[in-house]
CSV table of C-alpha atoms in Angstrom, one decimal:
chain,number,residue,atom,x,y,z
Z,27,MET,CA,23.8,24.9,3.9
Z,28,ILE,CA,20.3,26.5,3.6
Z,29,TYR,CA,18.9,27.9,6.9
Z,30,SER,CA,17.8,31.2,8.6
Z,31,GLU,CA,19.3,31.8,12.0
Z,32,GLU,CA,17.1,34.9,12.3
Z,33,ALA,CA,13.9,33.0,11.7
Z,34,GLU,CA,14.8,30.2,14.1
Z,35,ALA,CA,15.7,32.6,16.9
Z,36,SER,CA,12.6,34.8,16.3
Z,37,LEU,CA,10.4,31.7,16.5
Z,38,ILE,CA,11.9,30.7,19.8
Z,39,GLY,CA,11.6,34.3,21.1
Z,40,ALA,CA,8.0,34.7,19.9
Z,41,CYS,CA,6.9,31.5,21.7
Z,42,LEU,CA,8.6,32.7,24.9
Z,43,LEU,CA,6.9,36.1,24.7
Z,44,ASP,CA,3.5,34.6,23.9
Z,45,PRO,CA,3.2,30.9,24.7
Z,46,SER,CA,-0.2,30.8,23.0
Z,47,GLN,CA,1.7,30.9,19.7
Z,48,ILE,CA,3.1,27.4,20.3
Z,49,ASP,CA,-0.3,25.8,19.3
Z,50,VAL,CA,-0.5,28.1,16.3
Z,51,VAL,CA,2.8,27.0,14.9
Z,52,ALA,CA,2.7,23.3,16.0
Z,53,GLY,CA,1.4,22.2,12.6
Z,54,GLU,CA,3.9,24.2,10.7
Z,55,VAL,CA,7.2,23.2,12.2
Z,56,SER,CA,8.9,20.3,13.9
Z,57,VAL,CA,12.1,19.8,15.9
Z,58,GLU,CA,13.8,18.4,12.8
Z,59,ASP,CA,13.1,21.6,10.9
Z,60,PHE,CA,15.6,23.5,13.0
Z,61,TYR,CA,19.1,23.5,11.6
Z,62,LEU,CA,21.0,25.0,14.5
Z,63,THR,CA,21.5,22.5,17.4
Z,64,LEU,CA,20.9,25.2,19.9
Z,65,TYR,CA,17.5,26.2,18.6
Z,66,ARG,CA,16.5,22.6,18.0
Z,67,ALA,CA,17.2,21.9,21.7
Z,68,MET,CA,15.3,25.0,22.7
Z,69,TRP,CA,12.3,24.1,20.6
Z,70,SER,CA,12.2,20.6,22.0
Z,71,ALA,CA,12.4,22.0,25.6
Z,72,ILE,CA,9.6,24.5,24.8
Z,73,GLN,CA,7.4,21.6,23.6
Z,74,GLN,CA,8.1,19.8,26.9
Z,75,LEU,CA,7.3,23.0,28.9
Z,76,ALA,CA,4.1,23.6,27.0
Z,77,LEU,CA,2.6,20.3,28.4
Z,78,THR,CA,2.7,21.9,31.9
Z,79,ASP,CA,2.0,25.5,30.8
Z,80,THR,CA,5.3,26.7,32.2
Z,81,VAL,CA,6.8,28.3,29.1
Z,82,ASP,CA,9.1,31.2,30.2
Z,83,VAL,CA,12.7,32.2,29.9
Z,84,ILE,CA,13.7,30.9,33.4
Z,85,SER,CA,12.1,27.4,32.9
Z,86,LEU,CA,13.7,27.2,29.4
Z,87,HIS,CA,17.1,28.2,30.8
Z,88,GLU,CA,16.8,25.4,33.4
Z,89,LEU,CA,16.2,22.8,30.7
Z,90,VAL,CA,19.0,23.9,28.3
Z,91,SER,CA,21.5,25.2,30.8
Z,92,ASP,CA,24.2,22.8,29.6
Z,93,MET,CA,24.3,24.9,26.4
Z,94,ALA,CA,24.4,28.3,28.3
Z,95,ASP,CA,27.7,29.2,26.8
Z,96,GLN,CA,26.1,29.2,23.4
Z,97,TYR,CA,23.2,31.6,24.2
Z,98,GLY,CA,24.7,33.6,27.0
Z,99,GLY,CA,22.8,32.2,29.9
Z,100,LEU,CA,19.6,33.8,31.3
Z,101,PRO,CA,20.6,37.3,30.1
Z,102,GLY,CA,21.1,35.9,26.6
Z,103,LEU,CA,17.6,34.4,26.6
Z,104,ILE,CA,16.2,37.7,27.7
Z,105,GLU,CA,18.1,39.5,25.0
Z,106,LEU,CA,16.7,37.0,22.4
Z,107,THR,CA,13.2,37.9,23.4
Z,108,ARG,CA,14.0,41.6,23.1
Z,109,ASN,CA,15.3,41.1,19.6
Z,110,THR,CA,12.1,39.3,18.5
Z,111,PRO,CA,10.4,41.7,16.1
Z,112,ASN,CA,6.8,40.7,16.8
Z,113,PRO,CA,5.5,37.6,18.6
Z,114,GLN,CA,2.3,37.7,16.5
Z,115,ASN,CA,4.4,36.9,13.5
Z,116,ALA,CA,5.3,33.5,15.0
Z,117,LYS,CA,3.5,31.6,12.2
Z,118,HIS,CA,5.5,33.5,9.6
Z,119,TYR,CA,8.7,32.6,11.3
Z,120,ALA,CA,7.6,28.9,11.5
Z,121,VAL,CA,6.8,28.8,7.8
Z,122,THR,CA,10.2,30.2,7.0
Z,123,VAL,CA,12.0,27.7,9.2
Z,124,HIS,CA,10.0,24.8,7.6
Z,125,ASP,CA,10.6,26.2,4.1
Z,126,LYS,CA,14.3,26.3,4.7
Z,127,ALA,CA,14.3,22.8,6.1
Z,128,LEU,CA,12.5,21.5,3.0
Z,129,ARG,CA,15.1,23.2,0.7
Z,130,ARG,CA,17.9,21.9,2.9
Z,131,ARG,CA,16.6,18.3,2.6
Z,132,LEU,CA,16.2,18.7,-1.2
Z,133,GLN,CA,19.8,20.0,-1.3
Z,134,ILE,CA,21.0,16.9,0.6
Z,135,ALA,CA,18.9,14.5,-1.4
Z,136,PHE,CA,20.0,15.9,-4.8
Z,137,GLY,CA,23.6,15.9,-3.6
Z,138,GLU,CA,23.3,12.2,-2.8
Z,139,LEU,CA,21.6,11.4,-6.1
Z,140,GLY,CA,24.2,13.4,-7.9
Z,141,GLU,CA,27.0,11.2,-6.4
Z,142,ARG,CA,25.1,8.1,-7.4
Z,143,LEU,CA,24.5,9.4,-11.0
Z,144,GLU,CA,28.2,9.7,-11.4
Z,145,ALA,CA,28.9,6.2,-10.1
Z,146,PRO,CA,29.9,3.7,-12.8
Z,147,GLY,CA,27.2,1.3,-13.8
Z,148,ALA,CA,24.4,3.2,-11.9
Z,149,ASP,CA,20.9,1.9,-12.9
Z,150,LEU,CA,19.1,5.0,-14.2
Z,151,SER,CA,15.6,3.6,-13.7
Z,152,LYS,CA,16.4,2.8,-10.0
Z,153,LEU,CA,17.8,6.3,-9.5
Z,154,ILE,CA,14.6,7.8,-10.9
Z,155,ASP,CA,12.6,5.7,-8.5
Z,156,GLN,CA,14.8,6.8,-5.6
Z,157,ALA,CA,14.6,10.4,-6.7
Z,158,GLN,CA,10.8,10.4,-6.7
Z,159,ALA,CA,10.7,8.6,-3.4
Z,160,LYS,CA,13.0,11.2,-1.9
Z,161,LEU,CA,11.0,14.1,-3.3
Z,162,ALA,CA,7.8,12.5,-1.8
Z,163,GLY,CA,9.5,12.0,1.5
Z,164,VAL,CA,10.8,15.5,1.6
Z,165,MET,CA,7.4,17.1,1.0
Z,166,GLY,CA,5.5,14.8,3.4
Z,167,GLN,CA,1.9,15.4,4.5
Z,168,ARG,CA,1.2,18.9,5.7
Z,169,ALA,CA,-0.8,19.1,8.9
Z,170,ASP,CA,-2.9,22.1,7.6
Z,171,ALA,CA,-4.6,19.6,5.3
Z,172,VAL,CA,-6.4,18.2,8.4
Z,173,THR,CA,-9.5,19.9,9.5
Z,174,PRO,CA,-11.9,19.2,12.4
Z,175,VAL,CA,-14.9,17.0,11.9
Z,176,LYS,CA,-17.3,20.0,12.1
Z,177,ASP,CA,-15.8,21.4,8.9
Z,178,TRP,CA,-16.7,18.4,6.8
Z,179,LEU,CA,-19.6,16.9,8.8
Z,180,SER,CA,-22.2,18.4,6.3
Z,181,SER,CA,-20.5,16.8,3.4
Z,182,TRP,CA,-20.6,13.5,5.3
Z,183,VAL,CA,-24.3,13.9,5.8
Z,184,ASP,CA,-24.8,14.7,2.1
Z,185,ASP,CA,-22.9,11.6,1.2
Z,186,LEU,CA,-25.1,9.5,3.5
Z,187,ASP,CA,-28.2,11.0,1.9
Z,188,ALA,CA,-26.8,10.2,-1.5
Z,189,ARG,CA,-26.3,6.6,-0.5
Z,190,LEU,CA,-29.8,6.4,0.9
Z,191,ASP,CA,-31.5,7.6,-2.3
Z,192,GLY,CA,-29.3,5.7,-4.6
Z,193,ARG,CA,-27.3,8.6,-6.1
Z,194,ILE,CA,-24.1,7.0,-4.8
Z,195,ASP,CA,-23.6,3.2,-5.0
Z,196,PRO,CA,-22.2,1.9,-1.7
Z,197,MET,CA,-20.5,-0.9,-3.6
Z,198,GLY,CA,-16.8,-0.5,-4.2
Z,199,LEU,CA,-14.9,-2.1,-7.1
Z,200,LEU,CA,-16.4,-5.5,-7.8
Z,201,PHE,CA,-14.7,-8.8,-7.4
Z,202,ASN,CA,-17.2,-10.0,-10.0
Z,203,LEU,CA,-18.2,-12.8,-7.7
Z,204,PRO,CA,-21.7,-12.0,-6.5
Z,205,GLU,CA,-21.6,-13.8,-3.2
Z,206,LEU,CA,-18.2,-12.2,-2.3
Z,207,ASP,CA,-19.3,-8.8,-3.5
Z,208,ALA,CA,-22.5,-9.1,-1.3
Z,209,MET,CA,-20.4,-10.0,1.7
Z,210,THR,CA,-17.7,-7.3,1.3
Z,211,SER,CA,-19.4,-4.6,-0.8
Z,212,GLY,CA,-16.4,-5.0,-3.1
Z,213,MET,CA,-13.0,-3.4,-2.7
Z,214,HIS,CA,-12.9,0.1,-1.3
Z,215,PRO,CA,-10.4,3.0,-1.6
Z,216,GLU,CA,-7.6,3.2,0.9
Z,217,ASP,CA,-8.1,-0.5,2.0
Z,218,LEU,CA,-5.2,-2.9,2.4
Z,219,ILE,CA,-6.4,-6.3,1.4
Z,220,VAL,CA,-4.2,-9.2,2.4
Z,221,LEU,CA,-4.7,-12.2,0.1
Z,222,GLY,CA,-3.3,-15.3,1.8
Z,223,GLY,CA,-2.9,-19.0,1.0
Z,224,GLU,CA,-0.5,-21.9,0.8
Z,225,SER,CA,2.0,-22.1,-2.0
Z,226,GLY,CA,0.2,-23.6,-5.0
Z,227,MET,CA,-3.3,-22.9,-3.6
Z,228,GLY,CA,-4.2,-20.3,-6.3
Z,229,LYS,CA,-3.4,-16.9,-4.9
Z,230,THR,CA,-2.2,-15.7,-8.3
Z,231,VAL,CA,-5.4,-17.0,-9.9
Z,232,VAL,CA,-7.3,-14.7,-7.6
Z,233,ALA,CA,-5.0,-11.8,-8.4
Z,234,ALA,CA,-5.4,-12.4,-12.1
Z,235,HIS,CA,-9.2,-12.5,-11.6
Z,236,ILE,CA,-9.1,-9.2,-9.8
Z,237,LEU,CA,-7.0,-7.6,-12.6
Z,238,ASP,CA,-9.5,-9.0,-15.1
Z,239,SER,CA,-12.4,-7.6,-13.0
Z,240,VAL,CA,-11.0,-4.2,-12.2
Z,241,CYS,CA,-9.1,-3.5,-15.4
Z,242,LEU,CA,-10.7,-5.3,-18.3
Z,243,ARG,CA,-14.3,-5.3,-17.1
Z,244,GLN,CA,-14.6,-2.2,-15.0
Z,245,ASN,CA,-12.1,-0.1,-17.0
Z,246,LYS,CA,-10.1,1.1,-14.1
Z,247,PRO,CA,-6.3,1.3,-14.4
Z,248,ALA,CA,-4.4,-1.1,-12.3
Z,249,VAL,CA,-0.8,-1.8,-11.4
Z,250,MET,CA,0.6,-5.2,-10.4
Z,251,PHE,CA,4.1,-5.6,-8.9
Z,252,GLN,CA,5.0,-9.1,-9.8
Z,253,LEU,CA,8.1,-10.2,-8.1
Z,254,GLU,CA,7.9,-13.9,-8.8
Z,255,MET,CA,6.7,-14.4,-12.4
Z,256,ARG,CA,7.4,-12.9,-15.7
Z,257,LYS,CA,4.9,-10.3,-17.0
Z,258,GLU,CA,4.0,-12.5,-19.9
Z,259,GLN,CA,2.9,-15.3,-17.5
Z,260,VAL,CA,0.7,-12.9,-15.6
Z,261,LEU,CA,-0.9,-11.6,-18.8
Z,262,ASN,CA,-1.6,-15.2,-19.8
Z,263,ARG,CA,-3.5,-15.7,-16.6
Z,264,VAL,CA,-5.4,-12.4,-17.0
Z,265,MET,CA,-6.3,-13.4,-20.5
Z,266,GLY,CA,-7.3,-16.8,-19.4
Z,267,SER,CA,-9.6,-15.3,-16.8
Z,268,TYR,CA,-11.2,-12.9,-19.3
Z,269,THR,CA,-11.5,-15.2,-22.3
Z,270,GLY,CA,-11.8,-18.7,-20.9
Z,271,VAL,CA,-8.9,-19.8,-23.2
Z,272,LYS,CA,-6.7,-22.5,-21.5
Z,273,LEU,CA,-3.2,-21.5,-20.4
Z,274,ASP,CA,-1.8,-24.4,-22.4
Z,275,ALA,CA,-3.2,-22.8,-25.6
Z,276,LEU,CA,-1.7,-19.4,-24.7
Z,277,LYS,CA,1.6,-21.0,-23.9
Z,278,ASN,CA,1.7,-23.3,-27.0
Z,279,PRO,CA,-0.9,-22.0,-29.5
Z,280,ARG,CA,0.6,-24.1,-32.4
Z,281,GLN,CA,-0.5,-27.3,-30.6
Z,282,TYR,CA,-3.5,-26.3,-28.6
Z,283,MET,CA,-5.2,-23.2,-30.1
Z,284,ASP,CA,-8.2,-23.5,-32.3
Z,285,ASP,CA,-10.3,-20.9,-34.3
Z,286,GLU,CA,-12.7,-20.3,-31.4
Z,287,GLY,CA,-9.7,-19.7,-29.1
Z,288,TRP,CA,-8.2,-17.2,-31.5
Z,289,SER,CA,-11.5,-15.3,-31.7
Z,290,LYS,CA,-11.6,-15.1,-27.9
Z,291,VAL,CA,-8.0,-14.0,-27.7
Z,292,GLY,CA,-8.8,-11.2,-30.2
Z,293,ALA,CA,-11.6,-10.0,-27.9
Z,294,GLY,CA,-9.2,-10.1,-25.0
Z,295,MET,CA,-6.5,-8.2,-26.9
Z,296,THR,CA,-9.1,-5.5,-27.6
Z,297,ALA,CA,-10.0,-5.2,-24.0
Z,298,ALA,CA,-6.4,-5.2,-22.9
Z,299,LYS,CA,-5.5,-2.4,-25.4
Z,300,GLU,CA,-8.3,-0.2,-23.9
Z,301,ALA,CA,-7.3,-1.0,-20.3
Z,302,GLY,CA,-4.8,0.8,-18.2
Z,303,LEU,CA,-3.0,-2.4,-17.1
Z,304,VAL,CA,0.6,-2.3,-15.9
Z,305,ILE,CA,2.6,-5.4,-14.9
Z,306,ASP,CA,5.9,-4.4,-13.3
Z,307,ASP,CA,8.0,-7.5,-13.1
Z,308,ARG,CA,11.3,-5.9,-12.0
Z,309,PRO,CA,12.9,-8.1,-9.4
Z,310,GLY,CA,14.0,-7.0,-6.0
Z,311,LEU,CA,11.7,-4.0,-5.7
Z,312,THR,CA,11.6,-2.2,-2.3
Z,313,PRO,CA,8.5,-0.6,-0.8
Z,314,THR,CA,10.0,2.8,-1.6
Z,315,GLN,CA,10.5,1.9,-5.2
Z,316,MET,CA,7.0,0.5,-5.6
Z,317,ARG,CA,5.5,3.6,-4.0
Z,318,ALA,CA,7.4,5.9,-6.4
Z,319,ALA,CA,6.3,3.8,-9.4
Z,320,ALA,CA,2.7,3.6,-8.4
Z,321,LYS,CA,2.5,7.3,-7.8
Z,322,ARG,CA,4.0,7.9,-11.3
Z,323,TRP,CA,1.3,5.6,-12.8
Z,324,LYS,CA,-1.5,7.4,-10.9
Z,325,GLU,CA,-0.2,10.7,-12.3
Z,326,HIS,CA,-0.1,9.1,-15.8
Z,327,PHE,CA,-3.6,7.7,-15.7
Z,328,GLY,CA,-5.2,10.2,-13.4
Z,329,GLU,CA,-6.4,7.4,-11.0
Z,330,LEU,CA,-5.8,3.8,-10.1
Z,331,GLY,CA,-8.4,1.2,-9.6
Z,332,CYS,CA,-6.1,-1.0,-7.5
Z,333,VAL,CA,-2.5,-2.0,-6.9
Z,334,ILE,CA,-1.5,-5.7,-6.4
Z,335,ILE,CA,1.8,-6.8,-4.9
Z,336,ASP,CA,2.8,-10.4,-5.4
Z,337,HIS,CA,4.0,-11.2,-2.9
Z,338,ALA,CA,4.9,-9.9,0.6
Z,339,GLY,CA,7.5,-12.5,1.3
Z,340,ILE,CA,9.9,-11.5,-1.5
Z,341,VAL,CA,9.5,-7.7,-1.3
Z,342,GLN,CA,13.0,-6.4,-0.6
Z,343,PRO,CA,13.0,-4.2,2.5
Z,344,ASP,CA,14.5,-0.7,2.3
Z,345,ASP,CA,16.6,-1.6,5.4
Z,346,ARG,CA,17.9,-5.2,5.1
Z,347,SER,CA,19.8,-5.0,8.4
Z,348,VAL,CA,16.7,-5.2,10.5
Z,349,PRO,CA,15.2,-8.6,11.7
Z,350,ARG,CA,12.8,-10.4,9.4
Z,351,GLU,CA,9.8,-9.6,11.5
Z,352,GLN,CA,10.5,-5.9,11.3
Z,353,GLN,CA,11.0,-6.2,7.5
Z,354,MET,CA,7.6,-7.8,7.1
Z,355,ALA,CA,6.1,-5.1,9.4
Z,356,GLU,CA,7.7,-2.5,7.0
Z,357,VAL,CA,6.1,-4.2,4.0
Z,358,SER,CA,2.6,-4.3,5.4
Z,359,LYS,CA,2.8,-0.8,6.8
Z,360,ALA,CA,4.0,0.5,3.5
Z,361,GLY,CA,1.1,-1.3,1.7
Z,362,LYS,CA,-1.4,0.4,4.0
Z,363,ILE,CA,0.2,3.9,3.6
Z,364,LEU,CA,0.3,3.4,-0.2
Z,365,ALA,CA,-3.5,2.6,-0.2
Z,366,LYS,CA,-4.2,5.8,1.6
Z,367,GLU,CA,-1.9,7.9,-0.5
Z,368,LEU,CA,-3.2,6.5,-3.8
Z,369,GLY,CA,-6.9,6.4,-2.7
Z,370,CYS,CA,-7.3,2.9,-4.0
Z,371,PRO,CA,-7.3,-0.6,-2.6
Z,372,VAL,CA,-3.9,-2.3,-2.4
Z,373,ILE,CA,-3.9,-6.1,-2.5
Z,374,LEU,CA,-0.9,-7.7,-0.9
Z,375,LEU,CA,-0.4,-11.4,-1.5
Z,376,ALA,CA,1.1,-13.4,1.4
Z,377,GLN,CA,2.1,-17.0,2.0
Z,378,ILE,CA,0.9,-18.8,5.1
Z,379,ASN,CA,3.1,-21.1,7.2
Z,380,ARG,CA,2.5,-24.8,7.4
Z,381,GLU,CA,0.7,-24.9,10.7
Z,382,ASN,CA,-2.6,-25.6,8.9
Z,383,THR,CA,-1.2,-28.9,7.6
Z,384,LYS,CA,-1.0,-30.1,11.2
Z,385,ARG,CA,-4.7,-29.6,11.8
Z,386,ASN,CA,-7.6,-31.8,10.7
Z,387,ASP,CA,-9.3,-28.8,9.2
Z,388,LYS,CA,-6.7,-27.4,6.8
Z,389,ARG,CA,-8.5,-24.2,6.2
Z,390,PRO,CA,-6.2,-21.3,7.0
Z,391,VAL,CA,-6.7,-18.8,9.8
Z,392,MET,CA,-5.1,-15.4,10.4
Z,393,SER,CA,-2.4,-16.8,12.7
Z,394,ASP,CA,-1.2,-19.0,9.8
Z,395,LEU,CA,0.1,-15.9,8.0
Z,396,ARG,CA,3.9,-15.8,8.1
Z,397,GLU,CA,5.1,-13.1,10.4
Z,398,SER,CA,1.3,-12.5,10.9
Z,399,ALA,CA,1.2,-9.9,13.6
Z,400,SER,CA,1.8,-6.9,11.3
Z,401,LEU,CA,-0.3,-8.3,8.5
Z,402,GLU,CA,-3.2,-8.9,10.8
Z,403,HIS,CA,-2.9,-5.4,12.3
Z,404,ASN,CA,-2.5,-3.4,9.1
Z,405,ALA,CA,-5.0,-5.2,6.9
Z,406,ASP,CA,-8.5,-3.9,6.4
Z,407,MET,CA,-9.5,-7.2,4.9
Z,408,ILE,CA,-7.9,-10.6,5.0
Z,409,LEU,CA,-9.0,-13.0,2.3
Z,410,PHE,CA,-7.8,-16.6,2.0
Z,411,ILE,CA,-8.2,-19.0,-0.9
Z,412,TYR,CA,-8.5,-22.7,0.0
Z,413,ARG,CA,-9.0,-25.7,-2.3
Z,414,ASP,CA,-9.8,-28.9,-0.5
Z,415,ALA,CA,-8.6,-30.8,-3.5
Z,416,LYS,CA,-5.0,-29.8,-2.8
Z,417,HIS,CA,-5.0,-31.8,0.4
Z,418,ASN,CA,-7.7,-34.4,-0.5
Z,419,PRO,CA,-7.7,-35.3,-4.2
Z,420,ASP,CA,-10.7,-37.6,-3.6
Z,421,CYS,CA,-12.9,-34.8,-2.2
Z,422,GLU,CA,-16.5,-34.6,-3.4
Z,423,TYR,CA,-16.0,-31.3,-5.4
Z,424,PRO,CA,-12.4,-31.0,-6.6
Z,425,GLY,CA,-13.2,-27.9,-8.7
Z,426,ILE,CA,-14.5,-25.9,-5.8
Z,427,ALA,CA,-12.5,-23.4,-3.9
Z,428,GLU,CA,-13.4,-21.4,-0.8
Z,429,LEU,CA,-12.7,-17.7,-0.5
Z,430,ILE,CA,-12.6,-17.1,3.2
Z,431,VAL,CA,-13.1,-13.6,4.5
Z,432,ALA,CA,-11.2,-13.9,7.8
Z,433,LYS,CA,-11.1,-10.2,8.7
Z,434,GLN,CA,-13.2,-7.2,7.5
Z,435,ARG,CA,-13.1,-4.0,9.4
Z,436,ASP,CA,-16.5,-2.8,8.2
Z,437,GLY,CA,-18.3,-6.0,7.6
Z,438,GLN,CA,-19.0,-9.6,8.3
Z,439,VAL,CA,-16.6,-12.6,8.0
Z,440,GLY,CA,-17.4,-15.9,6.4
Z,441,SER,CA,-16.7,-17.8,3.2
Z,442,VAL,CA,-18.1,-18.2,-0.3
Z,443,SER,CA,-17.6,-21.0,-2.7
Z,444,VAL,CA,-16.4,-20.5,-6.3
Z,445,VAL,CA,-15.5,-22.7,-9.2
Z,446,CYS,CA,-11.7,-22.5,-9.6
Z,447,ASP,CA,-10.5,-23.6,-13.0
Z,448,LEU,CA,-6.8,-23.6,-12.7
Z,449,SER,CA,-6.4,-24.6,-16.4
Z,450,ARG,CA,-7.8,-21.2,-17.4
Z,451,SER,CA,-6.8,-19.2,-14.3
Z,452,GLN,CA,-10.5,-18.5,-13.9
Z,453,LEU,CA,-12.9,-18.1,-11.0
Z,454,LEU,CA,-16.6,-18.4,-11.5
Z,455,PRO,CA,-19.7,-18.3,-9.2
Z,456,ALA,CA,-20.5,-21.7,-7.8
Z,457,THR,CA,-23.8,-22.1,-9.6
Z,458,ALA,CA,-25.1,-25.5,-10.4
Z,459,GLU,CA,-24.5,-24.9,-14.1
Z,460,ASN,CA,-20.9,-23.8,-13.6
Z,461,ILE,CA,-20.2,-26.8,-11.3
Z,462,ALA,CA,-21.7,-29.2,-13.7
Z,463,ASN,CA,-19.8,-27.7,-16.6
Z,464,TYR,CA,-16.5,-28.0,-14.7
Z,465,HIS,CA,-17.0,-31.7,-13.7
Z,466,ARG,CA,-18.2,-32.5,-17.2
Z,467,GLU,CA,-14.9,-31.2,-18.6
Z,468,PHE,CA,-12.7,-32.5,-15.7
Z,469,PRO,CA,-14.2,-35.8,-14.5
Z,470,ARG,CA,-13.1,-37.0,-11.1
Z,471,GLN,CA,-9.7,-38.7,-11.3
Z,472,SER,CA,-7.8,-41.0,-9.0
Z,473,THR,CA,-5.8,-39.7,-6.0
Z,474,ALA,CA,-3.1,-38.3,-8.4
Z,475,PRO,CA,-3.0,-34.4,-8.4
Z,476,ALA,CA,-5.1,-32.8,-11.1
Z,477,ALA,CA,-3.1,-31.8,-14.2
Z,478,GLU,CA,-4.3,-28.2,-13.9
Z,479,ASP,CA,-2.6,-27.9,-10.5
Z,480,LYS,CA,0.6,-27.0,-12.4
Z,481,PHE,CA,-0.9,-23.5,-13.0
Z,482,ALA,CA,-1.7,-22.9,-9.3
Z,483,LEU,CA,0.4,-20.3,-7.5
């Protein structure tokens, strides 16, 4: 096993001789980095003593005396300090301990993967995902990447000035729905956006609209982890959003497609070829596997405009033995961490429970989210889609949906109306012209559900 007893002992000795070195090395090494149980216990005790400024050999001996036979008691601790070459080299010792720990973790990880590679029937693609996730987990986030505010305050002021004079646009990635963009300033890097709604309300329509907006219209690469539908079904909806061609025609062109439709599809194909759009429809993905895949795609494209996960309720947890509430907490936490790691918005689709159906006002609220505590806590924005026509087919405007901003860390909450054409998987601004066009094509029917509702997800 890879470790350095000399480096671990010298680090303990250096901090005993000069306790000021503890703060110097705190960002370089952790308890888990020590391989030998004795020095791991000593380092944990030193951390505890540092809180009360009582770091010395006697105090340390009192805390770890149950291991005295391993270090020779108080005389052994004194001898350890005498054998420390130079307490000023504490950071060097800490770097060595941490480096050995990383190598040791890699050794263990590759050993585990090697065993799995040799197992009959091992899925190579899953093993690659697991390998990348393990590598990312081993490296972690170094503390020395964090600097005090004073070190980057001037760049923050420069950024503020640039926003003031228009050199930087404060708008993030556009939803391409003017009222929603005005309310939210678009989708911003590192944000977790929870998109909620009832089953069949149209969450996937919104997701397809976002892919259309980000990828085909703003030319930003995007990845969708689609755990419920086939990738072809998703692409149909993205194409319907972009081209306005009905999903029936994309599903059965022989019967429904006309020359105008083919022309529009051709334009959509051109846009899709130029776009960095990835639809990953592998079933049963875990947060770790999605993280590994998304990081691969970011490396491939150089950036990602957004990541969409459809949906939270069927993401497989990495640990299936924990209670369901903890599993959902893991999924939402992983989504937020992924957004920060990738530097792009992550949109997590989520079902709501049926509590809203018991109220006169069926519009969803945050407490309607299934296992909502973690989703509410981790989300930077919570966006619901609500179509009154789903509950009241005789409503005045059956083609209208509301996009409800229920939470926004850096902005207002409220709702905006959009025309929701499920037959094309298309969202349009609720202008008088768009509303009139919709109702001209889809005149109000009886209380029977609208035919296009079959496309709502």
